[in-house]
Amino acid sequence: MWIADQWNDYEVIDTSEGEKLERWGRFLLVRPDPQVIWDTPKNHKGWQQKNGHYHRSSRGGGEWEFFDLPEQWTIGYEPLDLTFHLKPFSFKHTGLFPEQAVNWDWFSSKIKKAGRPVKVLNLFAYTGGATLAAARAGAQVTHVDASKGMVSWARENARASGLSEAPIRWITDDCVKFAEREIRRRNLYDAVIMDPPSYGRGPKGEIWKIEENIFSLVKLCSRLLSEKPLFFLINSYTTGLAPAVLSYMLGTALKKQGGSITSGEIGLPVTQSGLILPCGASGRWES
């Protein structure tokens, strides 16, 4: 398992009864987590002193309950000198997936060691964690997300991180249609990052279902790789896409590229118990 254990401003303090107690900077949040199927004593005082609690509804979805929590605050990821704006919004999210820091560290090192200009395509780029990590490492990045609001949020994070002048293209578009246009334009990339949702809609109502669409997108993006590609990263939070499945997809789509493939779960350390909380999976192809 790849573990995101370099955070100072973020911490999973405890887990129990389908929930996790987290520290985001100086604020404590309790959010649901489907991986937490155990029932252990909630001895940490943070369970009672939380600043926000997302309650799931039996009808689906849920709602936040706040206790002295600001509308927005920031945290930093010190190893890469990045700053992120956070705010609780729809379906338990805060605007950041801290477990992805283990991937940021991995590809940042590869970009720095490449010794040449590196162009990165980041699809389903959300609020820009991977975009900013790649830009900080010296890459030119194309950031693509179907949500105009998420792209604006990512640009705010870039400004907060001192990267407003970095070579980043900000694109609001359906990821599949954008990739198809880039192929027609013969615009190639040295690296591809994708973090597709299980289900989603494009800006014009395009339907995305990961099990039905992911492999065709990986094959499509393989055609966008340059003559000397550096890496290809897929993240998945969908249970059916196990690490072995990610490896097989990458191996099949990138067979002509050679290189090596690794895949595994990603996780976050839990302070109280010492366990590692699983947080999805990643597949990595590298030259």
CSV table of C-alpha atoms in Angstrom, one decimal:
chain,number,residue,atom,x,y,z
A,1,MET,CA,0.0,0.0,0.0
A,2,TRP,CA,1.2,3.5,-0.8
A,3,ILE,CA,0.7,5.7,2.3
A,4,ALA,CA,0.3,9.5,2.3
A,5,ASP,CA,2.2,10.1,5.6
A,6,GLN,CA,3.9,13.4,5.0
A,7,TRP,CA,1.1,15.7,6.1
A,8,ASN,CA,1.4,18.2,8.9
A,9,ASP,CA,-1.8,20.1,8.4
A,10,TYR,CA,-4.0,17.0,7.9
A,11,GLU,CA,-4.5,13.9,10.1
A,12,VAL,CA,-6.9,11.0,10.4
A,13,ILE,CA,-7.2,11.0,14.2
A,14,ASP,CA,-9.6,8.0,14.7
A,15,THR,CA,-12.1,5.8,12.9
A,16,SER,CA,-15.2,4.0,14.2
A,17,GLU,CA,-18.8,3.1,13.3
A,18,GLY,CA,-18.6,4.1,9.7
A,19,GLU,CA,-17.0,7.5,10.4
A,20,LYS,CA,-13.6,9.1,10.6
A,21,LEU,CA,-12.4,11.9,12.8
A,22,GLU,CA,-10.1,14.2,10.9
A,23,ARG,CA,-8.0,17.3,11.6
A,24,TRP,CA,-7.9,19.8,8.8
A,25,GLY,CA,-5.5,22.5,10.0
A,26,ARG,CA,-6.9,23.5,13.4
A,27,PHE,CA,-10.5,22.3,12.6
A,28,LEU,CA,-11.9,18.8,13.4
A,29,LEU,CA,-14.4,17.2,11.0
A,30,VAL,CA,-16.4,13.9,11.3
A,31,ARG,CA,-17.3,12.4,8.0
A,32,PRO,CA,-18.6,9.0,6.9
A,33,ASP,CA,-16.3,6.5,5.4
A,34,PRO,CA,-17.6,3.2,3.9
A,35,GLN,CA,-14.3,1.4,4.7
A,36,VAL,CA,-14.8,1.9,8.5
A,37,ILE,CA,-16.9,-1.2,9.3
A,38,TRP,CA,-15.5,-1.7,12.8
A,39,ASP,CA,-17.0,-0.6,16.1
A,40,THR,CA,-14.2,0.7,18.4
A,41,PRO,CA,-14.5,3.0,21.4
A,42,LYS,CA,-14.6,6.7,20.5
A,43,ASN,CA,-12.2,7.8,23.3
A,44,HIS,CA,-10.6,10.7,21.6
A,45,LYS,CA,-12.0,14.1,22.8
A,46,GLY,CA,-12.3,15.3,19.2
A,47,TRP,CA,-15.4,13.2,18.7
A,48,GLN,CA,-17.2,15.6,21.1
A,49,GLN,CA,-15.3,18.7,20.1
A,50,LYS,CA,-15.7,18.6,16.4
A,51,ASN,CA,-16.2,21.7,14.2
A,52,GLY,CA,-18.3,19.9,11.6
A,53,HIS,CA,-20.2,16.7,11.2
A,54,TYR,CA,-21.6,15.3,7.9
A,55,HIS,CA,-24.6,13.1,8.7
A,56,ARG,CA,-25.7,10.6,6.1
A,57,SER,CA,-29.4,10.2,5.3
A,58,SER,CA,-31.1,6.9,5.0
A,59,ARG,CA,-32.7,8.3,1.8
A,60,GLY,CA,-29.3,8.9,0.3
A,61,GLY,CA,-27.0,11.9,0.5
A,62,GLY,CA,-26.9,13.8,3.7
A,63,GLU,CA,-26.2,17.2,5.3
A,64,TRP,CA,-23.6,19.1,7.3
A,65,GLU,CA,-23.9,20.1,10.9
A,66,PHE,CA,-21.5,22.9,11.9
A,67,PHE,CA,-20.0,23.9,15.2
A,68,ASP,CA,-17.9,27.1,14.9
A,69,LEU,CA,-16.5,26.3,11.5
A,70,PRO,CA,-15.6,29.1,9.0
A,71,GLU,CA,-17.0,29.1,5.5
A,72,GLN,CA,-13.5,28.6,4.1
A,73,TRP,CA,-10.0,28.1,5.5
A,74,THR,CA,-6.6,26.9,4.2
A,75,ILE,CA,-4.1,24.1,4.8
A,76,GLY,CA,-0.7,23.5,3.3
A,77,TYR,CA,1.2,20.5,2.1
A,78,GLU,CA,4.7,21.4,3.2
A,79,PRO,CA,6.8,18.8,1.2
A,80,LEU,CA,5.7,20.5,-2.1
A,81,ASP,CA,5.0,24.0,-0.7
A,82,LEU,CA,1.3,23.9,-1.8
A,83,THR,CA,-1.6,25.7,-0.2
A,84,PHE,CA,-5.3,24.7,-0.6
A,85,HIS,CA,-8.6,26.5,0.1
A,86,LEU,CA,-11.0,24.2,1.9
A,87,LYS,CA,-14.8,24.5,2.4
A,88,PRO,CA,-17.4,21.8,3.2
A,89,PHE,CA,-19.7,21.3,0.3
A,90,SER,CA,-22.0,18.7,-1.3
A,91,PHE,CA,-21.8,15.1,-0.2
A,92,LYS,CA,-19.3,15.3,2.6
A,93,HIS,CA,-16.4,16.7,0.5
A,94,THR,CA,-14.0,19.5,1.5
A,95,GLY,CA,-12.3,20.2,-1.9
A,96,LEU,CA,-9.2,18.0,-1.3
A,97,PHE,CA,-8.3,14.3,-1.2
A,98,PRO,CA,-5.3,14.2,1.1
A,99,GLU,CA,-4.4,10.6,0.3
A,100,GLN,CA,-3.4,11.7,-3.2
A,101,ALA,CA,-0.3,13.4,-1.8
A,102,VAL,CA,1.5,10.0,-2.1
A,103,ASN,CA,1.0,10.2,-5.9
A,104,TRP,CA,1.9,13.9,-6.0
A,105,ASP,CA,5.3,13.0,-4.3
A,106,TRP,CA,5.8,10.2,-6.8
A,107,PHE,CA,5.3,12.0,-10.0
A,108,SER,CA,6.9,15.2,-8.8
A,109,SER,CA,10.1,13.3,-8.3
A,110,LYS,CA,9.9,11.9,-11.8
A,111,ILE,CA,9.3,15.3,-13.4
A,112,LYS,CA,12.2,16.8,-11.6
A,113,LYS,CA,14.5,14.0,-12.5
A,114,ALA,CA,13.5,14.0,-16.2
A,115,GLY,CA,16.0,16.7,-17.0
A,116,ARG,CA,13.8,18.0,-19.8
A,117,PRO,CA,10.5,20.0,-20.4
A,118,VAL,CA,7.5,17.8,-19.4
A,119,LYS,CA,4.0,18.4,-20.6
A,120,VAL,CA,1.3,16.9,-18.3
A,121,LEU,CA,-2.4,16.4,-19.1
A,122,ASN,CA,-4.6,16.2,-15.9
A,123,LEU,CA,-8.1,15.0,-16.6
A,124,PHE,CA,-11.0,15.2,-14.1
A,125,ALA,CA,-8.6,17.6,-12.4
A,126,TYR,CA,-11.0,18.8,-9.6
A,127,THR,CA,-9.5,21.5,-7.4
A,128,GLY,CA,-6.0,21.1,-8.8
A,129,GLY,CA,-4.0,19.1,-6.3
A,130,ALA,CA,-2.2,17.1,-8.9
A,131,THR,CA,-2.0,20.1,-11.3
A,132,LEU,CA,-0.2,22.2,-8.7
A,133,ALA,CA,2.1,19.4,-7.7
A,134,ALA,CA,3.2,18.9,-11.3
A,135,ALA,CA,3.5,22.6,-11.9
A,136,ARG,CA,5.6,23.0,-8.8
A,137,ALA,CA,7.9,20.3,-10.1
A,138,GLY,CA,8.5,22.3,-13.2
A,139,ALA,CA,5.9,20.8,-15.7
A,140,GLN,CA,3.7,22.5,-18.2
A,141,VAL,CA,0.1,21.4,-17.2
A,142,THR,CA,-3.2,21.2,-19.0
A,143,HIS,CA,-5.9,21.1,-16.3
A,144,VAL,CA,-9.3,19.8,-17.5
A,145,ASP,CA,-12.5,19.4,-15.6
A,146,ALA,CA,-16.2,19.6,-16.6
A,147,SER,CA,-17.1,21.8,-13.7
A,148,LYS,CA,-16.5,25.5,-14.1
A,149,GLY,CA,-16.7,25.9,-10.4
A,150,MET,CA,-14.0,23.3,-9.8
A,151,VAL,CA,-11.7,25.0,-12.3
A,152,SER,CA,-12.2,28.4,-10.6
A,153,TRP,CA,-11.4,26.7,-7.2
A,154,ALA,CA,-8.3,25.2,-8.7
A,155,ARG,CA,-7.1,28.6,-9.9
A,156,GLU,CA,-7.7,30.0,-6.4
A,157,ASN,CA,-5.4,27.2,-5.0
A,158,ALA,CA,-2.8,28.1,-7.7
A,159,ARG,CA,-2.8,31.7,-6.5
A,160,ALA,CA,-2.6,30.7,-2.9
A,161,SER,CA,0.4,28.5,-3.7
A,162,GLY,CA,2.2,31.2,-5.6
A,163,LEU,CA,1.6,29.5,-8.9
A,164,SER,CA,-0.7,31.9,-10.6
A,165,GLU,CA,2.0,32.6,-13.3
A,166,ALA,CA,2.9,28.9,-13.7
A,167,PRO,CA,2.4,27.4,-17.3
A,168,ILE,CA,-1.0,26.0,-16.6
A,169,ARG,CA,-3.8,25.8,-19.2
A,170,TRP,CA,-7.2,25.9,-17.4
A,171,ILE,CA,-9.9,24.1,-19.4
A,172,THR,CA,-13.6,23.6,-18.6
A,173,ASP,CA,-14.7,20.7,-20.9
A,174,ASP,CA,-15.8,17.1,-21.1
A,175,CYS,CA,-12.6,15.1,-20.7
A,176,VAL,CA,-13.3,12.6,-23.4
A,177,LYS,CA,-14.2,15.3,-26.0
A,178,PHE,CA,-11.2,17.3,-25.0
A,179,ALA,CA,-8.9,14.3,-25.5
A,180,GLU,CA,-10.5,13.6,-28.9
A,181,ARG,CA,-9.8,17.2,-30.0
A,182,GLU,CA,-6.2,17.1,-28.8
A,183,ILE,CA,-5.7,14.0,-30.9
A,184,ARG,CA,-7.0,15.8,-34.0
A,185,ARG,CA,-4.7,18.8,-33.1
A,186,ARG,CA,-1.8,16.4,-32.7
A,187,ASN,CA,-1.1,18.0,-29.3
A,188,LEU,CA,1.0,15.4,-27.4
A,189,TYR,CA,1.9,15.0,-23.7
A,190,ASP,CA,4.7,13.4,-21.8
A,191,ALA,CA,2.4,12.4,-18.9
A,192,VAL,CA,-1.3,11.8,-18.3
A,193,ILE,CA,-3.0,11.9,-14.9
A,194,MET,CA,-6.7,10.9,-14.5
A,195,ASP,CA,-8.9,10.7,-11.5
A,196,PRO,CA,-12.3,9.8,-12.9
A,197,PRO,CA,-15.5,9.8,-10.8
A,198,SER,CA,-17.6,6.7,-10.6
A,199,TYR,CA,-20.5,8.6,-12.2
A,200,GLY,CA,-20.7,12.1,-13.6
A,201,ARG,CA,-22.1,14.5,-16.2
A,202,GLY,CA,-20.2,16.8,-18.6
A,203,PRO,CA,-20.9,20.5,-19.1
A,204,LYS,CA,-23.5,19.6,-21.8
A,205,GLY,CA,-25.1,16.7,-20.0
A,206,GLU,CA,-22.7,14.0,-21.2
A,207,ILE,CA,-23.0,10.8,-19.1
A,208,TRP,CA,-19.9,9.2,-17.6
A,209,LYS,CA,-20.0,5.8,-16.0
A,210,ILE,CA,-16.5,4.6,-15.0
A,211,GLU,CA,-17.0,0.9,-15.6
A,212,GLU,CA,-18.3,1.5,-19.1
A,213,ASN,CA,-16.0,4.4,-20.2
A,214,ILE,CA,-12.7,4.2,-18.4
A,215,PHE,CA,-10.9,1.7,-20.7
A,216,SER,CA,-11.8,3.5,-23.9
A,217,LEU,CA,-10.5,6.7,-22.3
A,218,VAL,CA,-7.2,5.1,-21.3
A,219,LYS,CA,-6.8,3.8,-24.9
A,220,LEU,CA,-7.7,7.3,-26.3
A,221,CYS,CA,-5.2,9.0,-24.0
A,222,SER,CA,-2.5,6.5,-25.0
A,223,ARG,CA,-2.6,8.2,-28.4
A,224,LEU,CA,-1.8,11.5,-26.8
A,225,LEU,CA,1.6,10.3,-25.4
A,226,SER,CA,4.7,11.8,-26.9
A,227,GLU,CA,7.6,9.9,-28.3
A,228,LYS,CA,9.3,9.8,-24.9
A,229,PRO,CA,6.4,9.5,-22.4
A,230,LEU,CA,7.3,9.8,-18.7
A,231,PHE,CA,4.3,8.3,-16.8
A,232,PHE,CA,0.6,7.5,-16.9
A,233,LEU,CA,-1.4,7.6,-13.6
A,234,ILE,CA,-4.9,6.4,-13.0
A,235,ASN,CA,-6.7,6.9,-9.6
A,236,SER,CA,-9.9,5.0,-8.7
A,237,TYR,CA,-12.3,5.2,-5.8
A,238,THR,CA,-14.6,2.7,-7.4
A,239,THR,CA,-14.6,-0.7,-5.5
A,240,GLY,CA,-14.8,-2.7,-8.7
A,241,LEU,CA,-11.6,-1.2,-10.1
A,242,ALA,CA,-9.1,-3.1,-8.0
A,243,PRO,CA,-5.4,-2.5,-8.4
A,244,ALA,CA,-5.0,-5.6,-10.6
A,245,VAL,CA,-7.7,-4.2,-12.9
A,246,LEU,CA,-5.9,-0.9,-13.2
A,247,SER,CA,-2.7,-2.7,-14.0
A,248,TYR,CA,-4.3,-4.8,-16.7
A,249,MET,CA,-5.9,-1.7,-18.3
A,250,LEU,CA,-2.6,0.1,-18.4
A,251,GLY,CA,-0.7,-2.9,-19.6
A,252,THR,CA,-3.2,-3.5,-22.4
A,253,ALA,CA,-3.5,0.1,-23.6
A,254,LEU,CA,0.2,0.9,-23.3
A,255,LYS,CA,1.7,-2.4,-24.5
A,256,LYS,CA,3.6,-0.7,-27.3
A,257,GLN,CA,5.2,1.7,-24.9
A,258,GLY,CA,7.1,-0.9,-22.9
A,259,GLY,CA,8.0,0.5,-19.5
A,260,SER,CA,6.8,-0.9,-16.2
A,261,ILE,CA,3.5,-0.9,-14.3
A,262,THR,CA,2.7,-1.0,-10.6
A,263,SER,CA,-0.6,-0.7,-8.8
A,264,GLY,CA,-1.8,-0.7,-5.3
A,265,GLU,CA,-4.1,0.7,-2.7
A,266,ILE,CA,-3.5,4.2,-1.3
A,267,GLY,CA,-4.1,5.0,2.3
A,268,LEU,CA,-3.8,7.3,5.2
A,269,PRO,CA,-2.4,6.6,8.7
A,270,VAL,CA,-4.8,6.6,11.6
A,271,THR,CA,-3.2,8.2,14.7
A,272,GLN,CA,-5.2,6.5,17.5
A,273,SER,CA,-5.1,2.9,16.2
A,274,GLY,CA,-2.0,2.8,14.1
A,275,LEU,CA,-3.8,1.2,11.2
A,276,ILE,CA,-3.8,2.4,7.6
A,277,LEU,CA,-7.2,3.5,6.3
A,278,PRO,CA,-7.7,2.4,2.6
A,279,CYS,CA,-8.6,5.3,0.4
A,280,GLY,CA,-8.9,3.8,-3.1
A,281,ALA,CA,-6.4,2.5,-5.6
A,282,SER,CA,-3.9,3.8,-8.1
A,283,GLY,CA,-2.2,2.4,-11.2
A,284,ARG,CA,1.1,3.7,-12.4
A,285,TRP,CA,2.8,3.2,-15.7
A,286,GLU,CA,6.3,4.7,-16.1
A,287,SER,CA,8.9,4.6,-18.8
